[in-house]
mmCIF file of N, CA and C in Angstrom:
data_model
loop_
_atom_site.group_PDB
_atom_site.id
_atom_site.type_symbol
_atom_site.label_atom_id
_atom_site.label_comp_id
_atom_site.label_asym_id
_atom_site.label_seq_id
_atom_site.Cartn_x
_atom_site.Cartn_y
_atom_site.Cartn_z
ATOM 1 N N UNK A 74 -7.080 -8.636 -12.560
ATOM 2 C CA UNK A 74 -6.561 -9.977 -12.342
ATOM 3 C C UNK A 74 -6.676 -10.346 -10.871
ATOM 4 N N UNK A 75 -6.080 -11.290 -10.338
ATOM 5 C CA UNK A 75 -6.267 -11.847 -9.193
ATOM 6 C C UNK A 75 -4.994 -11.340 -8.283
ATOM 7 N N UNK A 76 -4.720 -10.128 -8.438
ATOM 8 C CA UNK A 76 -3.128 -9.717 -7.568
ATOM 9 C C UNK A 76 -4.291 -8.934 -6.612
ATOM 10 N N UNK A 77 -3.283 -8.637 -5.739
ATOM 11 C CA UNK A 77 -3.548 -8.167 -4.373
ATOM 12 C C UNK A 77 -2.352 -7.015 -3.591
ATOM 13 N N UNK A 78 -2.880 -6.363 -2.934
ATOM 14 C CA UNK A 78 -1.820 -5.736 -2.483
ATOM 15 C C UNK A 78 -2.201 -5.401 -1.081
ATOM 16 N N UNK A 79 -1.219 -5.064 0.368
ATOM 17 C CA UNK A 79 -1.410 -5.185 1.350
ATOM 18 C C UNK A 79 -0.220 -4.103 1.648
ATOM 19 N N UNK A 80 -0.766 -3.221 2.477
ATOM 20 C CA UNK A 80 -0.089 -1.910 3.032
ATOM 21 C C UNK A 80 0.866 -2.386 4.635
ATOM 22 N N UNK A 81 1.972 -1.938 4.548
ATOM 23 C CA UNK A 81 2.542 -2.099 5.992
ATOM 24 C C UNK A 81 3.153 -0.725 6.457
ATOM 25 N N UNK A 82 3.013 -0.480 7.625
ATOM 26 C CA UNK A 82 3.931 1.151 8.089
ATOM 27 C C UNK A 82 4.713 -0.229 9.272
ATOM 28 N N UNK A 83 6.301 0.298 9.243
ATOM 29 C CA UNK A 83 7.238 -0.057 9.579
ATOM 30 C C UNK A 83 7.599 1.279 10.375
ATOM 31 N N UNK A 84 7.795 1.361 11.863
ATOM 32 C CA UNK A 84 7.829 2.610 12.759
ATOM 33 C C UNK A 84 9.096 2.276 13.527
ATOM 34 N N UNK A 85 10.221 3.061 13.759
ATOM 35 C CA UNK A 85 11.550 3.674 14.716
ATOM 36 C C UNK A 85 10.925 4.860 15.174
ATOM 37 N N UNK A 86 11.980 4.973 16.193
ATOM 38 C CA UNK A 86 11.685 6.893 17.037
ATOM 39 C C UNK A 86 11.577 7.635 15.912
ATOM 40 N N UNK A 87 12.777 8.124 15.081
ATOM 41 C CA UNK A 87 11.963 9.145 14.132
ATOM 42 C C UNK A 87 11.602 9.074 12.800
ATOM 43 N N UNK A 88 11.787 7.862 12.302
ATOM 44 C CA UNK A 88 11.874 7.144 10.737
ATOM 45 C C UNK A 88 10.708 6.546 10.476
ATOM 46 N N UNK A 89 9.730 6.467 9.938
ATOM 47 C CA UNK A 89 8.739 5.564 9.479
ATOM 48 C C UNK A 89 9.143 5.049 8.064
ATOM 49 N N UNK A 90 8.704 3.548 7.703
ATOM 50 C CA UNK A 90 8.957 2.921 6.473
ATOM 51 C C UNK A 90 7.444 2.789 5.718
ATOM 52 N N UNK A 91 7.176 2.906 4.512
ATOM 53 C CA UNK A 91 5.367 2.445 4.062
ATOM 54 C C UNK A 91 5.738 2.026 3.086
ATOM 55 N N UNK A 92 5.285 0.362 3.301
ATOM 56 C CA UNK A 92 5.504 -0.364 1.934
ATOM 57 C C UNK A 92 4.224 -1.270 2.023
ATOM 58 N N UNK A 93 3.895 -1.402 0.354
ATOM 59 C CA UNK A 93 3.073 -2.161 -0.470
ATOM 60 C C UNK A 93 3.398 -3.258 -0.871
ATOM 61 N N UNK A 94 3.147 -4.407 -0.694
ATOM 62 C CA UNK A 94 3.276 -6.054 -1.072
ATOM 63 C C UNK A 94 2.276 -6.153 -1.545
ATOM 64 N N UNK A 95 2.730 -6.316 -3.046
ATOM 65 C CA UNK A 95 2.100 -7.071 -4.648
ATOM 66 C C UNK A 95 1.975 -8.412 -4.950
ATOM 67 N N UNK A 96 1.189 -9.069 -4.353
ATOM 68 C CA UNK A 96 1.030 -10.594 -4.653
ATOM 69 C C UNK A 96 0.314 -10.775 -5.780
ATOM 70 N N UNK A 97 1.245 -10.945 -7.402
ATOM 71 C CA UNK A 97 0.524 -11.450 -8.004
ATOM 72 C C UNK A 97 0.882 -12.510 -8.698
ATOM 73 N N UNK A 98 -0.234 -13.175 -9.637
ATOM 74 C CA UNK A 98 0.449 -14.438 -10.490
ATOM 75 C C UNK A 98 1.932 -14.484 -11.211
ATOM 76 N N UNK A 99 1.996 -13.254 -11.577
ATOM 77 C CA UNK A 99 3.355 -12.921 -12.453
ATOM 78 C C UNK A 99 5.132 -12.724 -11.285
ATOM 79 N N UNK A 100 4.445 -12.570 -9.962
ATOM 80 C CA UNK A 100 4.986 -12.602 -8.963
ATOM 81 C C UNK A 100 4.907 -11.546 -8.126
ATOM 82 N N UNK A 101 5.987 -11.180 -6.782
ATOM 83 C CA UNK A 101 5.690 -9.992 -5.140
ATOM 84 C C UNK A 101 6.482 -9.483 -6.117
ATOM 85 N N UNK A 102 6.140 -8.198 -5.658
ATOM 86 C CA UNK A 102 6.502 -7.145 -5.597
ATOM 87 C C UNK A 102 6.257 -6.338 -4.553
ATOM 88 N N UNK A 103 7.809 -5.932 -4.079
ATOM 89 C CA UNK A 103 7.690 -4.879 -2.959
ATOM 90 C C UNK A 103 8.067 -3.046 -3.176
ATOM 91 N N UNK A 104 6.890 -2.387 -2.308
ATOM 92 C CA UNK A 104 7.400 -1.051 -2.926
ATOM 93 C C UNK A 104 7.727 -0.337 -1.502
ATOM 94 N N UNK A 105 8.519 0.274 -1.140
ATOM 95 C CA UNK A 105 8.816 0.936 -0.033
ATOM 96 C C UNK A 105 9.579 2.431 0.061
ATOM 97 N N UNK A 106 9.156 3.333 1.155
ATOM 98 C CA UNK A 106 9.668 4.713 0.798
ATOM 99 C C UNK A 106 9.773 4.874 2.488
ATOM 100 N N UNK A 107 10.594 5.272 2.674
ATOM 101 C CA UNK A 107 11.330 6.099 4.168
ATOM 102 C C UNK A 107 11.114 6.996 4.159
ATOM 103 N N UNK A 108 10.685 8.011 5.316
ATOM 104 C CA UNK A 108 9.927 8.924 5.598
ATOM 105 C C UNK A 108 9.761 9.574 7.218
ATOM 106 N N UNK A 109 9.740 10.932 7.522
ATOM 107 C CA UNK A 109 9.858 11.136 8.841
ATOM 108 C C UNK A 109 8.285 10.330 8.971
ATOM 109 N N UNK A 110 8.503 9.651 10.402
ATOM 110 C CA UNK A 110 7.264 9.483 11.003
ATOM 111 C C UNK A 110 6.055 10.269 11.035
ATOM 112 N N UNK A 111 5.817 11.511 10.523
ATOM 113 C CA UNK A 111 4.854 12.201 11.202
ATOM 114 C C UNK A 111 4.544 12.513 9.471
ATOM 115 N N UNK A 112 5.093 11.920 8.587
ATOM 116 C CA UNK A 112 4.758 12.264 6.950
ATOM 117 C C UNK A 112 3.839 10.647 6.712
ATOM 118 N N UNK A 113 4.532 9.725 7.594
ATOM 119 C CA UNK A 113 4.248 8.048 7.023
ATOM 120 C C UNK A 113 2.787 8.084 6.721
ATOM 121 N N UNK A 114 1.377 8.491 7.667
ATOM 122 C CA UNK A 114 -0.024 8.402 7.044
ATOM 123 C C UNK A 114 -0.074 8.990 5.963
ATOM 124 N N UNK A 115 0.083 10.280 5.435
ATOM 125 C CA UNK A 115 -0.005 10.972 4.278
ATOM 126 C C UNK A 115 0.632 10.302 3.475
ATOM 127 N N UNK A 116 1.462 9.757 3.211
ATOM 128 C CA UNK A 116 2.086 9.146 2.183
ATOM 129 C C UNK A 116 1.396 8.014 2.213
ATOM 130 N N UNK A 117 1.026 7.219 2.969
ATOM 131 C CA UNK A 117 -0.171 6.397 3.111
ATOM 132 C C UNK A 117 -0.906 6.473 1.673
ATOM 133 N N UNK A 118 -1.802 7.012 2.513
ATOM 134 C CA UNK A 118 -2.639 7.705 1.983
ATOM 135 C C UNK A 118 -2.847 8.379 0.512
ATOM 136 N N UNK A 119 -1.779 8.648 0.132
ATOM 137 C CA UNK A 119 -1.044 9.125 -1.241
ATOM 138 C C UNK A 119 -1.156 7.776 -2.276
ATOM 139 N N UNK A 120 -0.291 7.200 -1.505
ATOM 140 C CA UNK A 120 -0.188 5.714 -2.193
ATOM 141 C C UNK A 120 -1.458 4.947 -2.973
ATOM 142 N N UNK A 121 -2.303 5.253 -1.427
ATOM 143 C CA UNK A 121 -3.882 4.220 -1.558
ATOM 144 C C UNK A 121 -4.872 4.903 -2.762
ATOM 145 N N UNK A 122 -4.427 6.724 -2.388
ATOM 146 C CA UNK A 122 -5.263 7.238 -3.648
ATOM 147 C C UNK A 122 -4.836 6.934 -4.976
ATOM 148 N N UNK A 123 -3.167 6.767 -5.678
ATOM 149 C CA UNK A 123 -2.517 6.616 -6.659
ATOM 150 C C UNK A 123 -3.381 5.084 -7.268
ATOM 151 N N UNK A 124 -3.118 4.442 -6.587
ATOM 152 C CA UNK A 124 -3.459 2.968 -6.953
ATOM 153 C C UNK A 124 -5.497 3.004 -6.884
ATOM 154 N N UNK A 125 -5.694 3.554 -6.086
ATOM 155 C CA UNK A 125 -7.861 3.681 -6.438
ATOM 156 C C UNK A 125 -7.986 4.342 -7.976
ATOM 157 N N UNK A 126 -7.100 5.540 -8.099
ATOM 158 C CA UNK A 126 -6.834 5.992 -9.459
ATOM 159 C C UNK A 126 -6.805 4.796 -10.970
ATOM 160 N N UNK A 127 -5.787 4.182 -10.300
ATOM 161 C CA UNK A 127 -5.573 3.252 -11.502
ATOM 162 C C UNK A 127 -6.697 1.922 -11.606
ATOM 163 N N UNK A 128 -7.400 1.996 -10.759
ATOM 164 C CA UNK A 128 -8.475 0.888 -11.684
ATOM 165 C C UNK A 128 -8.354 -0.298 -9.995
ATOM 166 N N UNK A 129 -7.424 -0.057 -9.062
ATOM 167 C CA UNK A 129 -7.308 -1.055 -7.504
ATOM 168 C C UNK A 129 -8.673 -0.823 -6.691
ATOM 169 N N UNK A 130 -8.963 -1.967 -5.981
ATOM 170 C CA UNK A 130 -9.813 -2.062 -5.163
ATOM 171 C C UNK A 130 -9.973 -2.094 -4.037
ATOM 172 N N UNK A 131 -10.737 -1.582 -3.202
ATOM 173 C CA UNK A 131 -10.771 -1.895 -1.764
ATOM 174 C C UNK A 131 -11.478 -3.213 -1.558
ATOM 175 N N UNK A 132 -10.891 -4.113 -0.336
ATOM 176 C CA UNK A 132 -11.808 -5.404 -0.084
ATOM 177 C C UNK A 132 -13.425 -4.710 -0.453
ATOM 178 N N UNK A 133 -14.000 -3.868 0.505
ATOM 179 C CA UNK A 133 -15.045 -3.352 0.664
ATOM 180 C C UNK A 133 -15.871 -3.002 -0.422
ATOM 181 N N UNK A 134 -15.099 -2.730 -1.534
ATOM 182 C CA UNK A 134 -15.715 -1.965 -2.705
ATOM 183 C C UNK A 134 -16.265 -3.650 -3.536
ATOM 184 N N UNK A 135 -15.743 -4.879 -3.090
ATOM 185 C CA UNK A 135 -15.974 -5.645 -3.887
ATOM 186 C C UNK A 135 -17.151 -6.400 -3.546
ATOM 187 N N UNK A 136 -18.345 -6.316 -4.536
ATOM 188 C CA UNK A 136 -18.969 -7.270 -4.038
ATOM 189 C C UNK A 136 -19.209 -8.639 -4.271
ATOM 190 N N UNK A 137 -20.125 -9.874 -3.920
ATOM 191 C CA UNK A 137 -20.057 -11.374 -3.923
ATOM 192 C C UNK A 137 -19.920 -11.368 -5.160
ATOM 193 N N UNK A 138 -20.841 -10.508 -6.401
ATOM 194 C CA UNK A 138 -20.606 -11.245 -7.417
ATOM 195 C C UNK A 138 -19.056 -11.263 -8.000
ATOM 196 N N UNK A 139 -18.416 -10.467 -7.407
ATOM 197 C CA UNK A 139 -17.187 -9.896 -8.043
ATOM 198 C C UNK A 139 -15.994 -10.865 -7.458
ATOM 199 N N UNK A 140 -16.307 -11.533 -6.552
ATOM 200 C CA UNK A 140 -15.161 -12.390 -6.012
ATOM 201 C C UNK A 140 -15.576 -13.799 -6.202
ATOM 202 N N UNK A 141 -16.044 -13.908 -7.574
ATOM 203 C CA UNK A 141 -15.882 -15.750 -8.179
ATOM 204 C C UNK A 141 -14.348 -15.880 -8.653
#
């Protein structure tokens, strides 16, 4: 469908936040997990693989014909 999702790391001295904003027709959805700072990329990262798993796209992976 036409949803989208957009990664944010939210950084304090020793706390990092990593949340996902779900923009879709059906409506946002926000997903967020607290985390020592020095875990926040890996969990990243975790996230981005979970969702490539399920069928999500990278801008990059899409090509012209795919974005009518």
């Amino acid at each position: 469908d036409e949803s989208t999702a957009t990664c944010l790391l939210m950084s304090w001295p020793r706390v990092a936040e990593v949340r996902v904003l779900v923009k879709a027709v059906s409506g946002d959805t926000l997903l967020s997990q607290r985390c020592d700072r020095n875990e926040a990329f890996g969990l990243a990262e975790e996230w981005k693989s979970r969702m490539l798993h399920r069928g999500w796209k990278r801008p990059s992976d899409v090509g012209p014909a795919d974005k009518s």
